[in-house]
XYZ file of C-alpha atoms in Angstrom:
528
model
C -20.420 20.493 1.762
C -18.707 23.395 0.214
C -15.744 23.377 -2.244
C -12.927 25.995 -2.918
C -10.999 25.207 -5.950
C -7.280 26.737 -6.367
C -4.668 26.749 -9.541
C -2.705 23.308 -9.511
C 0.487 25.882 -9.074
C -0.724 27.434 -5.915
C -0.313 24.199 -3.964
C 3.349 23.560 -4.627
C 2.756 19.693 -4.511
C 3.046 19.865 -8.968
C 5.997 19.343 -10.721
C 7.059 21.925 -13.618
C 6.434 18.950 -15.938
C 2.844 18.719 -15.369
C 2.124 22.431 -14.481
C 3.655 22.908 -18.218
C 1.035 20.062 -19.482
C -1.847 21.889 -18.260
C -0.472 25.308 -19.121
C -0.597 23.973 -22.533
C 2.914 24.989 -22.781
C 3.673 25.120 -26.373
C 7.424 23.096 -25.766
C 5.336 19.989 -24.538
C 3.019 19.999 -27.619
C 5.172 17.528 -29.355
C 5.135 14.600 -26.371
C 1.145 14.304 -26.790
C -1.849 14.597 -29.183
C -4.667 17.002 -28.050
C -5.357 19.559 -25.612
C -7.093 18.096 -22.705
C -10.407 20.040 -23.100
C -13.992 18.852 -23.571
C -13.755 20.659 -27.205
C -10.498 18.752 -28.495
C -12.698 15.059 -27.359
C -14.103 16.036 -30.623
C -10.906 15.275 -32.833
C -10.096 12.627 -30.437
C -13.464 10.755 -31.679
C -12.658 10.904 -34.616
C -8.853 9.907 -34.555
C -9.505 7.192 -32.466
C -12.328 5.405 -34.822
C -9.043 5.143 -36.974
C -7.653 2.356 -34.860
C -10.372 -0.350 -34.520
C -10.090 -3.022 -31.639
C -11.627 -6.302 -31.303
C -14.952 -5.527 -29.601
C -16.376 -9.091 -29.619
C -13.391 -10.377 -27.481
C -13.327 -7.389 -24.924
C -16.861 -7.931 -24.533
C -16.498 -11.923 -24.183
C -13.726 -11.014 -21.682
C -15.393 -8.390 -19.545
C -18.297 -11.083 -19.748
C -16.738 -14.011 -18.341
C -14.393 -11.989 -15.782
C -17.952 -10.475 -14.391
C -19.556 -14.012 -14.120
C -18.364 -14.258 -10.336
C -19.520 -10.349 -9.211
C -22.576 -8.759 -8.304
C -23.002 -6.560 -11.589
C -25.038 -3.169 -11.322
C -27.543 -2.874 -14.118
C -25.453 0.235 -15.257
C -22.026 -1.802 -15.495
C -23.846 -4.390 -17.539
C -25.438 -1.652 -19.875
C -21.856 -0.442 -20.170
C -19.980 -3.761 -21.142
C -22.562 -3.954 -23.875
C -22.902 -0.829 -25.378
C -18.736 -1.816 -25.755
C -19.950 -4.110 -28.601
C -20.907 -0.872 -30.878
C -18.560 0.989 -32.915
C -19.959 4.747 -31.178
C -18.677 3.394 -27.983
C -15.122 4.313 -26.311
C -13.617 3.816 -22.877
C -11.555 6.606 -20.232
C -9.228 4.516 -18.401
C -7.445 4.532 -15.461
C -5.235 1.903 -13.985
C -4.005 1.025 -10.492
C -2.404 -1.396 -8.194
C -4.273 -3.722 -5.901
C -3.966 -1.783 -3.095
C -4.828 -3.230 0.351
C -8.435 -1.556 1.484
C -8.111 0.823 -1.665
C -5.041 2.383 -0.150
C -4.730 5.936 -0.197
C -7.273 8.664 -1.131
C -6.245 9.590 -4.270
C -6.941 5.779 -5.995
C -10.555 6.725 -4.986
C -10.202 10.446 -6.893
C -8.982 8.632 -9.687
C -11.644 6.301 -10.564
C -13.992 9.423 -9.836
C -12.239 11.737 -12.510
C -12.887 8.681 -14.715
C -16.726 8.187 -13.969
C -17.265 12.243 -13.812
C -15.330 12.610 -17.584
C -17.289 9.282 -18.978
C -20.374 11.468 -17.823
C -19.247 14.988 -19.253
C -18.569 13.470 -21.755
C -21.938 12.188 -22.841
C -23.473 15.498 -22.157
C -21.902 16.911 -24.788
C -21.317 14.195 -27.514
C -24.743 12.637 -27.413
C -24.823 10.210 -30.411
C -21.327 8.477 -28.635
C -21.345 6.650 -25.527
C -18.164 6.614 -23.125
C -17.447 4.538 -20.315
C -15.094 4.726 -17.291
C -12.989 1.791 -16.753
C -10.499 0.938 -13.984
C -7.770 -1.447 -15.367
C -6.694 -3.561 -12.473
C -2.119 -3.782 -11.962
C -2.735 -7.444 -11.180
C 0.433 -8.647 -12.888
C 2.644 -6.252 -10.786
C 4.853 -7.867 -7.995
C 5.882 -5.038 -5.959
C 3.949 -6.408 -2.900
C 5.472 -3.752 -0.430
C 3.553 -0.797 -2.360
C 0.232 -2.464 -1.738
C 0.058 -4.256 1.393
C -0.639 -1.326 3.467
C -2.792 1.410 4.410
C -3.075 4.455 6.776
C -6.073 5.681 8.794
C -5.916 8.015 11.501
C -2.177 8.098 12.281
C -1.909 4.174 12.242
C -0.722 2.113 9.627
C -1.757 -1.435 9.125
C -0.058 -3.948 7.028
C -0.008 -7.494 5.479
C 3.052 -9.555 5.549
C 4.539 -11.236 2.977
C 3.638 -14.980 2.828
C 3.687 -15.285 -0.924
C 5.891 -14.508 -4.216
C 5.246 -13.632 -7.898
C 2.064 -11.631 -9.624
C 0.401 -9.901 -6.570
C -3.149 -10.496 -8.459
C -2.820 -14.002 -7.894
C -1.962 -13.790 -3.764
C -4.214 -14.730 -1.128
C -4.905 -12.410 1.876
C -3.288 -14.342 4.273
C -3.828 -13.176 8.196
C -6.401 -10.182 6.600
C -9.176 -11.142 9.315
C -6.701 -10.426 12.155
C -6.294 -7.121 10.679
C -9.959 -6.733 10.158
C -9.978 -7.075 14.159
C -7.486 -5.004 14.962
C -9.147 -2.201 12.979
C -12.526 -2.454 14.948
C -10.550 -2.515 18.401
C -8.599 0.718 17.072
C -12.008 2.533 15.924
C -14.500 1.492 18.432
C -17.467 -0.670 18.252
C -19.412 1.600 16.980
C -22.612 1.322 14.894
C -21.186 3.402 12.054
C -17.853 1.674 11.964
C -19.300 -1.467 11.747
C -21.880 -0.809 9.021
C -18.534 0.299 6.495
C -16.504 -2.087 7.941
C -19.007 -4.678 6.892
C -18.342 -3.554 3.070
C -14.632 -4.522 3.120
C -15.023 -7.948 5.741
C -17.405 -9.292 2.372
C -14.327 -9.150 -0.333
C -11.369 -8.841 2.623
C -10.949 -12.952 3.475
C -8.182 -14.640 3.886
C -9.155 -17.450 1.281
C -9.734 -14.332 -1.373
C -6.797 -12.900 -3.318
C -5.792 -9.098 -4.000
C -7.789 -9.121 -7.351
C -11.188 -10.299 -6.105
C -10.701 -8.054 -3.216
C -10.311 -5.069 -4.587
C -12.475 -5.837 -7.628
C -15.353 -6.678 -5.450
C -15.053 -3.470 -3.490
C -14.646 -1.216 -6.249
C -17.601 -2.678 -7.500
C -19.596 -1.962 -4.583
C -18.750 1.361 -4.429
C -18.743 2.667 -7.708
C -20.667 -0.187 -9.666
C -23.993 1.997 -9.859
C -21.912 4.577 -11.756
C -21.405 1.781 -14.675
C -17.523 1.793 -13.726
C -16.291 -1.444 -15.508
C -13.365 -3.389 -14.363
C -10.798 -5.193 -16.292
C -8.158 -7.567 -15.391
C -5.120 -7.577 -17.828
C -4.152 -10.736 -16.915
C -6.213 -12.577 -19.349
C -5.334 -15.135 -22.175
C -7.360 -14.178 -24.891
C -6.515 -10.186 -24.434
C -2.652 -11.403 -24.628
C -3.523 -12.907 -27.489
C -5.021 -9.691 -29.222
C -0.973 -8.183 -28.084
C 1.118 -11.042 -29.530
C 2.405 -8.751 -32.531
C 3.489 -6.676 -30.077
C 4.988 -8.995 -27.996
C 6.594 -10.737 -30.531
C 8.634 -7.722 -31.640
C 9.583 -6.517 -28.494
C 11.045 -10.411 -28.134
C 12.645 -10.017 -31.523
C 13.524 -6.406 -32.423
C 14.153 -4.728 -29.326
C 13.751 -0.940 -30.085
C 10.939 0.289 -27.747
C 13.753 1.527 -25.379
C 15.200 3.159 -28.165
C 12.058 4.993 -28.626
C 11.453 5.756 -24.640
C 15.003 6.770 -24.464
C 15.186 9.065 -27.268
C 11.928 11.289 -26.045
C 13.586 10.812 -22.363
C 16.180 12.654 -23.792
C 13.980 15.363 -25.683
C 12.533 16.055 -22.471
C 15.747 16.260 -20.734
C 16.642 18.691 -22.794
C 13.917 20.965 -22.010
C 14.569 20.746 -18.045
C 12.757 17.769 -17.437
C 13.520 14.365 -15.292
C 12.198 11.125 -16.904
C 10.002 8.982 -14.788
C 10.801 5.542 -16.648
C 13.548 4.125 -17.683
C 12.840 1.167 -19.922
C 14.713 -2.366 -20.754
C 16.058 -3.599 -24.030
C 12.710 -6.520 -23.228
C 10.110 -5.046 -21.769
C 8.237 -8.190 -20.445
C 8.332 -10.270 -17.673
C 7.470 -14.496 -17.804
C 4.960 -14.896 -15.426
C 4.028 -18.430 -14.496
C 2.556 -20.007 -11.018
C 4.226 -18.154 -8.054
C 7.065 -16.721 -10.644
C 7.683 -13.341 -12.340
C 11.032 -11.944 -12.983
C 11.792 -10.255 -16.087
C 13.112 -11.709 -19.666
C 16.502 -11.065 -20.828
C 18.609 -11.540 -24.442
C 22.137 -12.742 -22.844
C 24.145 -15.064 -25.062
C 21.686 -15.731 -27.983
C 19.264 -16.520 -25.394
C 15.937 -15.665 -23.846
C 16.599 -16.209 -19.924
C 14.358 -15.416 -17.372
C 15.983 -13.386 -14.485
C 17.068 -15.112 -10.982
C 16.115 -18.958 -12.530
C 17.289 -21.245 -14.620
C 14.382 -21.002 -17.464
C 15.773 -20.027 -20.506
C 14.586 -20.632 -24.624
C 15.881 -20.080 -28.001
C 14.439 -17.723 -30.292
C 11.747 -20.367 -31.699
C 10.842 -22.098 -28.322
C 10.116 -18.392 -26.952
C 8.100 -18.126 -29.638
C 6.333 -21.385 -29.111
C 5.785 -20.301 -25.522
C 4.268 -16.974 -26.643
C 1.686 -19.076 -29.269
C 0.470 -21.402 -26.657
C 0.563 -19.511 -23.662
C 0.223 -15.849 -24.376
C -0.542 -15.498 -20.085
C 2.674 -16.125 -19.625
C 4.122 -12.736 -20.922
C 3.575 -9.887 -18.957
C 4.046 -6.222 -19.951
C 6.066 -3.976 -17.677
C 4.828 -0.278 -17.277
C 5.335 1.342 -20.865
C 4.342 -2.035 -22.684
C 1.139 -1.918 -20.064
C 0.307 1.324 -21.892
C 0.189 -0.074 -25.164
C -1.409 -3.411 -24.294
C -4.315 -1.103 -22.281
C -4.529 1.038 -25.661
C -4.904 -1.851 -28.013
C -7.324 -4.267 -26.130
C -9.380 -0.981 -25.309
C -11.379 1.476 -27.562
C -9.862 4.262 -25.526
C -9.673 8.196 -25.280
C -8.530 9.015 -22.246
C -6.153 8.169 -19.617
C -6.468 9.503 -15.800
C -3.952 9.951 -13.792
C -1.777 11.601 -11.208
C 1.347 13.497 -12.237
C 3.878 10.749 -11.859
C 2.307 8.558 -13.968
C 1.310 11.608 -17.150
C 4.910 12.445 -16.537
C 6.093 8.713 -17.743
C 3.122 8.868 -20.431
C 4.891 11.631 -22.066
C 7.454 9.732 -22.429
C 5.455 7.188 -24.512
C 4.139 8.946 -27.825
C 7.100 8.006 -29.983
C 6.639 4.370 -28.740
C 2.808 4.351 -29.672
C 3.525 5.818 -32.851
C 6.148 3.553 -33.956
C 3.661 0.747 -33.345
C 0.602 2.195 -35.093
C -1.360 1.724 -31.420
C -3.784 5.344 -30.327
C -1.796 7.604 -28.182
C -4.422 8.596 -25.574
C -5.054 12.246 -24.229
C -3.702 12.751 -20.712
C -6.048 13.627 -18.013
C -4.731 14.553 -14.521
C -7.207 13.272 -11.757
C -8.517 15.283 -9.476
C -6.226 16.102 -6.268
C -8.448 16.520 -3.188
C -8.278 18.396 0.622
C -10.866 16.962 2.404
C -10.997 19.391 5.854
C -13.610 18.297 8.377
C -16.087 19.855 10.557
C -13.645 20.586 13.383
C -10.892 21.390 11.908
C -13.114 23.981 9.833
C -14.311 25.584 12.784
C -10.618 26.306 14.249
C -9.381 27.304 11.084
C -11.979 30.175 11.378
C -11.508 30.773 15.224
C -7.973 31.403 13.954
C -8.803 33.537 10.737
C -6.859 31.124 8.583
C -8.192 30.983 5.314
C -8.171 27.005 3.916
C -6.054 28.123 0.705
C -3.528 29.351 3.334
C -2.661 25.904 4.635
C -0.788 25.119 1.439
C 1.918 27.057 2.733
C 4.423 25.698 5.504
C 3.714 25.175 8.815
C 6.202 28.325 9.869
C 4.665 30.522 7.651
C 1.851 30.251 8.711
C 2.436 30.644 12.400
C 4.811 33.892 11.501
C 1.510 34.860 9.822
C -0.659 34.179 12.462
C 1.732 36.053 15.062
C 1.804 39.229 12.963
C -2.243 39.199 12.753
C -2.423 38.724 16.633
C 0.457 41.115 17.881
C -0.027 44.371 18.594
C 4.025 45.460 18.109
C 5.496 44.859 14.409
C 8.277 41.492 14.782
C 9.571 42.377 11.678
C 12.372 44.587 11.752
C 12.950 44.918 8.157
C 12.758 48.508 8.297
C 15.427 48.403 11.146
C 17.664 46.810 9.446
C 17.290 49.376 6.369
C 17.909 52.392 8.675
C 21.005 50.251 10.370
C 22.279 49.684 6.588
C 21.631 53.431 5.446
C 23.654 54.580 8.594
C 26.399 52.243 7.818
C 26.304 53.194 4.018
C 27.464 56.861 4.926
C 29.989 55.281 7.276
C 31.132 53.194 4.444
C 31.700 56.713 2.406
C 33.444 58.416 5.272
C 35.794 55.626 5.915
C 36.531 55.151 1.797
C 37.530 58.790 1.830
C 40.132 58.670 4.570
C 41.416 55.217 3.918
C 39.836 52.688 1.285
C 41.200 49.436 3.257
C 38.835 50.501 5.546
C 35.570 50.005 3.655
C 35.785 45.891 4.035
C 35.694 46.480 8.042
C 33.134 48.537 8.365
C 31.238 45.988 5.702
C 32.159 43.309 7.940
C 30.892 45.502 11.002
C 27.229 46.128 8.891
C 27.000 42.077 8.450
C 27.423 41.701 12.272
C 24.992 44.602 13.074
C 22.317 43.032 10.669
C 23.093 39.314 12.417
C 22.610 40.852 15.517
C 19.039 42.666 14.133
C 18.121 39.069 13.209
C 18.414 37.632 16.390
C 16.641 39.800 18.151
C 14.056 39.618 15.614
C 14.219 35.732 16.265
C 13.480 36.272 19.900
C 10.965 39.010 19.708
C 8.980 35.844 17.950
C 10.094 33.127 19.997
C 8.317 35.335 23.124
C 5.143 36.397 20.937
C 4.650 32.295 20.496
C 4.774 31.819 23.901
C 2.464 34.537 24.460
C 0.069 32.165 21.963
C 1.048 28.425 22.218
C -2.690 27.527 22.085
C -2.947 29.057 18.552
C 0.376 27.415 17.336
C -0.046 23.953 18.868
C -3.519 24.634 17.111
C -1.777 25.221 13.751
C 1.117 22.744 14.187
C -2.316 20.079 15.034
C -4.313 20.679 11.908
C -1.455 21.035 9.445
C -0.585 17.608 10.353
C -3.609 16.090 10.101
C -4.183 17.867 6.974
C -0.974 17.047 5.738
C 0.661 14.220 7.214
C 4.244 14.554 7.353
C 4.107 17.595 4.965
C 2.656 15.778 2.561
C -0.786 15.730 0.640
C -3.532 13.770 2.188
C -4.704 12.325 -0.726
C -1.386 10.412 -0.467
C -1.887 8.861 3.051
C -5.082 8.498 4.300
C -7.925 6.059 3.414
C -11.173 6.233 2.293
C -12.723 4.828 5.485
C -11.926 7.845 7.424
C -14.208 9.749 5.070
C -16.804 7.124 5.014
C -17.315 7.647 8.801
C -17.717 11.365 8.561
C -19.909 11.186 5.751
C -21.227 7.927 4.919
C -22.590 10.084 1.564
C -18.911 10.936 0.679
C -18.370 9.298 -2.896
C -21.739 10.780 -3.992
C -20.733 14.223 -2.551
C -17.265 13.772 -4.553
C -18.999 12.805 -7.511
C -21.226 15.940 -7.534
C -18.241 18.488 -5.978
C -14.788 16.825 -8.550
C -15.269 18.670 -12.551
C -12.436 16.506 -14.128
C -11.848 19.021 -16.757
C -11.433 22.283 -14.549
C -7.608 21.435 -14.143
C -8.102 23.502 -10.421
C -7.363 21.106 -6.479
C -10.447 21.113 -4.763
C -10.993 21.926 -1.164
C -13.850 20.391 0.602
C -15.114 21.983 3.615
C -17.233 19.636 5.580
């Protein structure tokens, strides 16, 4: 498999924000800590063995939460080398998505392996491991039921409310079937199917689900998973908790950098609460309020006073759950952490964060975009050459691409750019002529140019509407592979699922770990 790797700005899929970050434009400098480099890990180290976390409990934690899953040797070598002061995590975090969900989950947790690994190589008396913290507390159940694979969509309904973590996989085996009808019985479908049908059962929940795939797939890497949603971690957060109950000023903190970076052109991603925690208890999680001298619990009737809230939070830390900017902290305090990976929404609303970290004496991490992939297969490699289309080409749109394509195969010019210069030169001495005889005449004769150039354009228009009927095989060609490329003119990373590159490659996640630098800051093409 070859690779082509292009600037993040050549795609047009970045936003200024993050193009800036990794520019190392000098503006941003104050919303984070280092330079994301492998030479700047060096200060990192050292800044971060400033802000020591309670190893014995993560380890105890990771421990027990393991107890049910088929460790790899290499995920148990990681969890204990956690106990020893030399030892620090990359993290990235994601939502329980239903079969893994789109590509670019899968990208992440390989930008997290691949800098865990680079960054052994070149800090040898450390070690560094990659973990994926599991969104088990979220309840946004829409954003993960789903996934795409080859132009279908297939989808859980809702049978169940509060922490998505916690819900079963109700009606996931009829899926399962309706997956095999739509891809065949086929030896090779069946062998990766078989990976999922072991975690994907109805009686399982989201969290064991995806935990147990993850595992599979990336558990010889020594990827180590961690589930949030855990008593004794809460319990290492309760300062934090407690003054977010009782002081309310984080969204002061969000909100003031949120302006900062308004000021400098730049849209906020988050936009946080006076409490940033929800109560989360059985089937129930709805955010906590201050209304009326009181600590209510949105859309019921639960409600406490400032000491039985605090009562609550003593005995049943598991019962508070951090929204998204309190998640960051919580991850950074539990975890002995450098790094954070991921995609540009989410280091957009991290650079909103630094202020907040500060204020409460928690590690700001450095910011690590993941790799962004283009995965083009065998045939749509060979008609991209048939065509003469390089693959960095396909970033543009779909009608550029076929105006480009016409000019390459026609043998008269269909731009008449130059036309319309010697119309406009001809009219220009007009314009003179008329100005010297009358000057209310110069506006007609301007008017008469527009028309003139109007009527250039349309016959410009039709001289390509014939030369594409003259090669509807190419376009149809070129309007087929941009859309499997990019569905709906967006990235595929961001629709389709890992299974369709399983079956071309069974390899795949091997050949991605070998083919994604997480450093280089470049998208990668992969040419099958």
């Amino acid at each position: 498999m070859n690779n082509i790797n292009i600037p993040y700005q050549q795609t047009g899929y970045f936003s200024k924000l993050i193009i800036d970050y990794l520019d190392g434009n000098e503006k941003l400098k104050p919303f984070y800590n280092q330079n994301c480099d492998i030479e700047s890990f060096a200060t990192i180290i050292e800044q971060r063995k400033q802000f020591p976390i309670n190893r014995t409990i993560l380890v105890d934690v990771l421990t027990q939460q393991y107890k049910d899953v088929d460790i790899s040797e290499a995920t148990k070598s990681s969890i204990q080398h956690l106990n020893n002061s030399n030892c620090f995590t990359v993290t990235t975090g994601h939502q329980l998505n239903l079969f893994t969900g789109p590509l670019y989950f899968i990208y992440k947790i390989i930008t997290t392996i691949n800098l865990a690994k680079e960054l052994k190589v070149k800090y040898q008396d450390n070690d560094f491991v990659p973990v994926y913290w599991m969104a088990t507390e979220d309840h946004d159940f829409e954003e993960i039921n789903h996934f795409n694979l080859f132009k279908k969509r297939y989808e859980l309904a809702k049978t169940q409310t509060g922490a998505v973590g916690k819900m079963k996989l109700d009606g996931v085996e009829e899926l399962m079937l309706e997956i095999k009808k739509e891809l065949g019985d086929r030896n090779e479908t069946n062998e990766i199917l078989e990976i999922f049908s072991n975690y994907y059962l109805s009686e399982k929940t989201f969290t064991s689900a995806i935990k147990g795939i993850v595992n599979q797939l990336f558990g010889k890497y020594g990827l180590v998973i961690i589930d949030g949603d855990d008593a004794l971690l809460k319990q290492l957060f309760m300062p934090e908790f407690k003054s977010e109950l009782l002081e309310r000023k984080n969204h002061q903190l969000i909100n003031s950098t949120s302006e900062k970076l308004k000021k400098l052109g730049y849209k906020p991603q988050v936009s946080p609460r006076e409490i940033n925690i929800f109560y989360l208890k059985d089937n129930l999680r709805e955010r906590i309020v201050f209304e009326e001298n009181k600590y209510k619990v949105m859309n019921t009737t639960i409600e406490f006073s400032e000491n039985e809230i605090l009562e609550e939070l003593t005995s049943h830390p598991e019962r508070f759950s951090p929204n998204a900017p309190m998640r960051c902290l919580y991850q950074e305090k539990v975890l002995p952490n450098l790094a954070y990976i991921g995609g540009g929404g989410e280091l957009a609303y991290w650079l909103q964060l630094k202020e907040l970290f500060n204020s409460n004496n928690i590690s700001f991490p450095t910011l690590v975009l993941r790799n962004s992939v283009l995965f083009i297969d065998k045939a749509s490699n060979t008609k991209l050459q048939k065509l003469t289309i390089e693959p960095t080409e396909l970033f543009q749109d779909t009608e550029t691409l076929i105006k480009n394509q016409l000019k390459k195969c026609s043998t008269t010019a269909l731009d008449l750019k130059i036309e319309e210069q010697l119309v406009a030169a001809v009219f220009e001495g007009i314009t003179k002529k008329a100005g010297a005889i009358d000057q209310s005449l110069q506006p007609f004769v301007a008017a008469e140019l527009q028309k003139s150039i109007k009527a250039i354009k349309n016959i410009e228009t039709r001289l390509i509407k014939a030369e594409k009927k003259k090669h509807e095989d190419a376009i149809n060609q070129i309007m087929n592979i941009k859309e499997k490329l990019f569905p709906s003119n967006g990235l595929q990373e961001r629709h389709d699922n890992i299974i369709s590159l399983l079956l071309y490659d069974r390899t795949i996640i091997d050949e991605l770990i070998e083919k994604l630098p997480p450093l280089k800051k470049e998208f990668v093409i992969l040419l099958e």
